[in-house]
Amino acid sequence: HALVEAGHLERRKTISRGLKLAGRKVRTLLANRLRIPLLGQIVAGKPMPIPDDAFAHIPRDTIELTRDIVRQQEGLYALKVKGNSMVDALVHDGDVVVMKQQREARNGEMVAVWLKDRGETTLKRFYRERGRIRLQPANPAMQPIYEHPSNVEIQGKVVVVIRQLN
Protein backbone atom coordinates (compact mmCIF):
# COMPACT_ATOMS: atom_id res chain seq x y z
CA HIS A 1 0.00 0.00 0.00
CA ALA A 2 2.85 2.37 0.82
CA LEU A 3 4.44 1.85 -2.62
CA VAL A 4 1.10 2.55 -4.32
CA GLU A 5 0.65 5.70 -2.24
CA ALA A 6 4.21 6.80 -3.07
CA GLY A 7 3.48 6.34 -6.79
CA HIS A 8 5.97 3.50 -7.38
CA LEU A 9 3.31 0.84 -8.02
CA GLU A 10 -0.07 0.86 -9.71
CA ARG A 11 -2.74 -1.55 -8.57
CA ARG A 12 -5.39 -2.92 -10.95
CA LYS A 13 -8.28 -3.84 -8.72
CA THR A 14 -9.99 -6.00 -11.35
CA ILE A 15 -6.96 -8.26 -11.83
CA SER A 16 -5.66 -10.72 -9.24
CA ARG A 17 -2.15 -9.63 -8.20
CA GLY A 18 -2.53 -6.75 -10.64
CA LEU A 19 0.53 -4.73 -9.68
CA LYS A 20 2.60 -2.78 -12.16
CA LEU A 21 5.65 -0.56 -11.77
CA ALA A 22 4.78 3.10 -12.09
CA GLY A 23 6.40 6.49 -12.01
CA ARG A 24 8.91 8.23 -14.22
CA LYS A 25 11.94 7.15 -12.15
CA VAL A 26 11.00 3.48 -12.44
CA ARG A 27 10.31 3.73 -16.18
CA THR A 28 13.66 5.51 -16.66
CA LEU A 29 15.45 2.78 -14.71
CA LEU A 30 13.83 0.07 -16.81
CA ALA A 31 14.68 1.89 -20.04
CA ASN A 32 18.33 2.21 -18.97
CA ARG A 33 19.03 -1.49 -18.60
CA LEU A 34 20.82 -3.65 -21.12
CA ARG A 35 21.20 -7.36 -21.66
CA ILE A 36 24.67 -8.82 -22.10
CA PRO A 37 25.17 -12.36 -23.46
CA LEU A 38 26.75 -14.84 -21.04
CA LEU A 39 28.93 -16.88 -23.40
CA GLY A 40 30.57 -19.41 -21.10
CA GLN A 41 33.63 -19.63 -18.86
CA ILE A 42 37.11 -18.13 -18.73
CA VAL A 43 39.89 -19.78 -16.75
CA ALA A 44 41.71 -17.64 -14.21
CA GLY A 45 44.51 -20.05 -13.54
CA LYS A 46 46.58 -22.30 -15.72
CA PRO A 47 45.43 -21.80 -19.33
CA MET A 48 42.90 -24.38 -20.40
CA PRO A 49 42.27 -25.82 -23.85
CA ILE A 50 38.98 -24.86 -25.42
CA PRO A 51 37.48 -27.58 -27.64
CA ASP A 52 36.41 -26.64 -31.16
CA ASP A 53 32.73 -27.08 -30.27
CA ALA A 54 33.00 -25.29 -26.91
CA PHE A 55 30.33 -22.74 -27.75
CA ALA A 56 27.94 -25.18 -29.44
CA HIS A 57 26.37 -26.37 -26.19
CA ILE A 58 26.35 -23.12 -24.23
CA PRO A 59 22.87 -21.93 -23.38
CA ARG A 60 22.41 -18.41 -24.64
CA ASP A 61 21.89 -16.86 -21.23
CA THR A 62 22.10 -13.16 -20.58
CA ILE A 63 22.82 -10.96 -17.63
CA GLU A 64 21.05 -7.66 -17.15
CA LEU A 65 22.81 -4.50 -16.00
CA THR A 66 21.92 -0.84 -15.90
CA ARG A 67 23.76 1.76 -17.95
CA ASP A 68 25.16 3.37 -14.80
CA ILE A 69 27.21 0.18 -14.33
CA VAL A 70 28.16 -0.27 -18.00
CA ARG A 71 27.72 2.70 -20.30
CA GLN A 72 28.89 1.18 -23.55
CA GLN A 73 26.63 -1.37 -25.18
CA GLU A 74 28.46 -2.51 -28.33
CA GLY A 75 30.84 -5.46 -28.14
CA LEU A 76 30.05 -6.53 -24.57
CA TYR A 77 29.80 -10.12 -23.41
CA ALA A 78 30.06 -11.90 -20.06
CA LEU A 79 32.06 -14.92 -18.90
CA LYS A 80 31.94 -16.91 -15.67
CA VAL A 81 35.36 -17.12 -13.98
CA LYS A 82 36.83 -20.50 -13.06
CA GLY A 83 39.95 -20.40 -10.91
CA ASN A 84 41.75 -18.12 -8.48
CA SER A 85 44.73 -16.62 -10.31
CA MET A 86 43.18 -13.13 -10.14
CA VAL A 87 42.11 -13.01 -6.47
CA ASP A 88 44.33 -10.01 -5.64
CA ALA A 89 42.53 -8.15 -8.45
CA LEU A 90 39.26 -9.03 -6.64
CA VAL A 91 38.19 -11.61 -9.22
CA HIS A 92 37.29 -14.93 -7.59
CA ASP A 93 36.14 -18.34 -8.74
CA GLY A 94 32.45 -18.10 -9.67
CA ASP A 95 32.44 -14.36 -10.38
CA VAL A 96 31.22 -13.04 -13.72
CA VAL A 97 33.37 -10.67 -15.77
CA VAL A 98 31.85 -8.37 -18.36
CA MET A 99 34.24 -8.05 -21.28
CA LYS A 100 34.58 -5.46 -24.03
CA GLN A 101 35.54 -7.20 -27.23
CA GLN A 102 38.83 -5.76 -28.50
CA ARG A 103 42.10 -6.96 -29.99
CA GLU A 104 44.51 -4.49 -28.36
CA ALA A 105 45.41 -3.90 -24.71
CA ARG A 106 47.54 -1.52 -22.69
CA ASN A 107 49.98 -2.63 -20.03
CA GLY A 108 48.21 -3.61 -16.83
CA GLU A 109 44.77 -4.23 -18.33
CA MET A 110 42.98 -7.43 -17.36
CA VAL A 111 42.27 -9.33 -20.55
CA ALA A 112 41.02 -12.62 -21.95
CA VAL A 113 43.89 -14.07 -23.96
CA TRP A 114 43.95 -16.84 -26.56
CA LEU A 115 47.27 -18.70 -26.79
CA LYS A 116 47.27 -19.75 -30.42
CA ASP A 117 49.84 -22.57 -30.42
CA ARG A 118 48.18 -24.38 -27.51
CA GLY A 119 44.55 -23.53 -28.28
CA GLU A 120 44.18 -22.31 -24.70
CA THR A 121 42.59 -19.29 -23.07
CA THR A 122 43.12 -17.50 -19.77
CA LEU A 123 42.30 -14.33 -17.84
CA LYS A 124 45.39 -12.32 -16.80
CA ARG A 125 46.92 -8.85 -16.64
CA PHE A 126 48.68 -7.99 -19.90
CA TYR A 127 52.21 -6.53 -20.17
CA ARG A 128 54.41 -5.93 -23.22
CA GLU A 129 58.07 -6.49 -22.45
CA ARG A 130 61.21 -6.66 -24.59
CA GLY A 131 60.21 -9.09 -27.35
CA ARG A 132 57.62 -10.93 -25.27
CA ILE A 133 54.25 -10.71 -23.59
CA ARG A 134 53.91 -11.30 -19.86
CA LEU A 135 50.54 -12.58 -18.66
CA GLN A 136 50.57 -11.78 -14.97
CA PRO A 137 48.31 -13.49 -12.45
CA ALA A 138 47.11 -11.50 -9.45
CA ASN A 139 47.94 -14.27 -7.03
CA PRO A 140 51.41 -14.51 -5.44
CA ALA A 141 51.22 -18.32 -5.46
CA MET A 142 51.18 -18.38 -9.28
CA GLN A 143 53.90 -17.61 -11.80
CA PRO A 144 53.52 -15.33 -14.84
CA ILE A 145 53.22 -16.78 -18.33
CA TYR A 146 55.67 -15.51 -20.96
CA GLU A 147 54.74 -15.77 -24.63
CA HIS A 148 55.98 -14.50 -27.98
CA PRO A 149 53.70 -11.67 -29.21
CA SER A 150 52.73 -13.64 -32.32
CA ASN A 151 51.28 -16.38 -30.11
CA VAL A 152 49.00 -14.08 -28.07
CA GLU A 153 45.59 -12.97 -29.30
CA ILE A 154 43.60 -10.63 -27.08
CA GLN A 155 39.90 -11.47 -27.05
CA GLY A 156 38.67 -8.65 -24.82
CA LYS A 157 39.29 -6.61 -21.71
CA VAL A 158 37.44 -6.72 -18.39
CA VAL A 159 35.18 -3.72 -17.82
CA VAL A 160 33.07 -4.97 -14.88
CA VAL A 161 33.38 -7.74 -12.28
CA ILE A 162 30.17 -9.09 -10.78
CA ARG A 163 30.77 -10.80 -7.45
CA GLN A 164 28.90 -14.02 -6.78
CA LEU A 165 28.19 -14.26 -3.06
CA ASN A 166 27.55 -17.72 -1.69
Coordinates of C-alpha atoms in Angstrom, one line a residue:
H1 CA 0.0 0.0 0.0
A2 CA 2.8 2.4 0.8
L3 CA 4.4 1.9 -2.6
V4 CA 1.1 2.5 -4.3
E5 CA 0.6 5.7 -2.2
A6 CA 4.2 6.8 -3.1
G7 CA 3.5 6.3 -6.8
H8 CA 6.0 3.5 -7.4
L9 CA 3.3 0.8 -8.0
E10 CA -0.1 0.9 -9.7
R11 CA -2.7 -1.6 -8.6
R12 CA -5.4 -2.9 -10.9
K13 CA -8.3 -3.8 -8.7
T14 CA -10.0 -6.0 -11.3
I15 CA -7.0 -8.3 -11.8
S16 CA -5.7 -10.7 -9.2
R17 CA -2.2 -9.6 -8.2
G18 CA -2.5 -6.7 -10.6
L19 CA 0.5 -4.7 -9.7
K20 CA 2.6 -2.8 -12.2
L21 CA 5.7 -0.6 -11.8
A22 CA 4.8 3.1 -12.1
G23 CA 6.4 6.5 -12.0
R24 CA 8.9 8.2 -14.2
K25 CA 11.9 7.2 -12.1
V26 CA 11.0 3.5 -12.4
R27 CA 10.3 3.7 -16.2
T28 CA 13.7 5.5 -16.7
L29 CA 15.5 2.8 -14.7
L30 CA 13.8 0.1 -16.8
A31 CA 14.7 1.9 -20.0
N32 CA 18.3 2.2 -19.0
R33 CA 19.0 -1.5 -18.6
L34 CA 20.8 -3.6 -21.1
R35 CA 21.2 -7.4 -21.7
I36 CA 24.7 -8.8 -22.1
P37 CA 25.2 -12.4 -23.5
L38 CA 26.7 -14.8 -21.0
L39 CA 28.9 -16.9 -23.4
G40 CA 30.6 -19.4 -21.1
Q41 CA 33.6 -19.6 -18.9
I42 CA 37.1 -18.1 -18.7
V43 CA 39.9 -19.8 -16.7
A44 CA 41.7 -17.6 -14.2
G45 CA 44.5 -20.1 -13.5
K46 CA 46.6 -22.3 -15.7
P47 CA 45.4 -21.8 -19.3
M48 CA 42.9 -24.4 -20.4
P49 CA 42.3 -25.8 -23.9
I50 CA 39.0 -24.9 -25.4
P51 CA 37.5 -27.6 -27.6
D52 CA 36.4 -26.6 -31.2
D53 CA 32.7 -27.1 -30.3
A54 CA 33.0 -25.3 -26.9
F55 CA 30.3 -22.7 -27.8
A56 CA 27.9 -25.2 -29.4
H57 CA 26.4 -26.4 -26.2
I58 CA 26.3 -23.1 -24.2
P59 CA 22.9 -21.9 -23.4
R60 CA 22.4 -18.4 -24.6
D61 CA 21.9 -16.9 -21.2
T62 CA 22.1 -13.2 -20.6
I63 CA 22.8 -11.0 -17.6
E64 CA 21.0 -7.7 -17.2
L65 CA 22.8 -4.5 -16.0
T66 CA 21.9 -0.8 -15.9
R67 CA 23.8 1.8 -17.9
D68 CA 25.2 3.4 -14.8
I69 CA 27.2 0.2 -14.3
V70 CA 28.2 -0.3 -18.0
R71 CA 27.7 2.7 -20.3
Q72 CA 28.9 1.2 -23.6
Q73 CA 26.6 -1.4 -25.2
E74 CA 28.5 -2.5 -28.3
G75 CA 30.8 -5.5 -28.1
L76 CA 30.1 -6.5 -24.6
Y77 CA 29.8 -10.1 -23.4
A78 CA 30.1 -11.9 -20.1
L79 CA 32.1 -14.9 -18.9
K80 CA 31.9 -16.9 -15.7
V81 CA 35.4 -17.1 -14.0
K82 CA 36.8 -20.5 -13.1
G83 CA 39.9 -20.4 -10.9
N84 CA 41.8 -18.1 -8.5
S85 CA 44.7 -16.6 -10.3
M86 CA 43.2 -13.1 -10.1
V87 CA 42.1 -13.0 -6.5
D88 CA 44.3 -10.0 -5.6
A89 CA 42.5 -8.2 -8.5
L90 CA 39.3 -9.0 -6.6
V91 CA 38.2 -11.6 -9.2
H92 CA 37.3 -14.9 -7.6
D93 CA 36.1 -18.3 -8.7
G94 CA 32.5 -18.1 -9.7
D95 CA 32.4 -14.4 -10.4
V96 CA 31.2 -13.0 -13.7
V97 CA 33.4 -10.7 -15.8
V98 CA 31.9 -8.4 -18.4
M99 CA 34.2 -8.1 -21.3
K100 CA 34.6 -5.5 -24.0
Q101 CA 35.5 -7.2 -27.2
Q102 CA 38.8 -5.8 -28.5
R103 CA 42.1 -7.0 -30.0
E104 CA 44.5 -4.5 -28.4
A105 CA 45.4 -3.9 -24.7
R106 CA 47.5 -1.5 -22.7
N107 CA 50.0 -2.6 -20.0
G108 CA 48.2 -3.6 -16.8
E109 CA 44.8 -4.2 -18.3
M110 CA 43.0 -7.4 -17.4
V111 CA 42.3 -9.3 -20.6
A112 CA 41.0 -12.6 -21.9
V113 CA 43.9 -14.1 -24.0
W114 CA 44.0 -16.8 -26.6
L115 CA 47.3 -18.7 -26.8
K116 CA 47.3 -19.8 -30.4
D117 CA 49.8 -22.6 -30.4
R118 CA 48.2 -24.4 -27.5
G119 CA 44.6 -23.5 -28.3
E120 CA 44.2 -22.3 -24.7
T121 CA 42.6 -19.3 -23.1
T122 CA 43.1 -17.5 -19.8
L123 CA 42.3 -14.3 -17.8
K124 CA 45.4 -12.3 -16.8
R125 CA 46.9 -8.8 -16.6
F126 CA 48.7 -8.0 -19.9
Y127 CA 52.2 -6.5 -20.2
R128 CA 54.4 -5.9 -23.2
E129 CA 58.1 -6.5 -22.4
R130 CA 61.2 -6.7 -24.6
G131 CA 60.2 -9.1 -27.3
R132 CA 57.6 -10.9 -25.3
I133 CA 54.3 -10.7 -23.6
R134 CA 53.9 -11.3 -19.9
L135 CA 50.5 -12.6 -18.7
Q136 CA 50.6 -11.8 -15.0
P137 CA 48.3 -13.5 -12.5
A138 CA 47.1 -11.5 -9.4
N139 CA 47.9 -14.3 -7.0
P140 CA 51.4 -14.5 -5.4
A141 CA 51.2 -18.3 -5.5
M142 CA 51.2 -18.4 -9.3
Q143 CA 53.9 -17.6 -11.8
P144 CA 53.5 -15.3 -14.8
I145 CA 53.2 -16.8 -18.3
Y146 CA 55.7 -15.5 -21.0
E147 CA 54.7 -15.8 -24.6
H148 CA 56.0 -14.5 -28.0
P149 CA 53.7 -11.7 -29.2
S150 CA 52.7 -13.6 -32.3
N151 CA 51.3 -16.4 -30.1
V152 CA 49.0 -14.1 -28.1
E153 CA 45.6 -13.0 -29.3
I154 CA 43.6 -10.6 -27.1
Q155 CA 39.9 -11.5 -27.1
G156 CA 38.7 -8.6 -24.8
K157 CA 39.3 -6.6 -21.7
V158 CA 37.4 -6.7 -18.4
V159 CA 35.2 -3.7 -17.8
V160 CA 33.1 -5.0 -14.9
V161 CA 33.4 -7.7 -12.3
I162 CA 30.2 -9.1 -10.8
R163 CA 30.8 -10.8 -7.5
Q164 CA 28.9 -14.0 -6.8
L165 CA 28.2 -14.3 -3.1
N166 CA 27.5 -17.7 -1.7

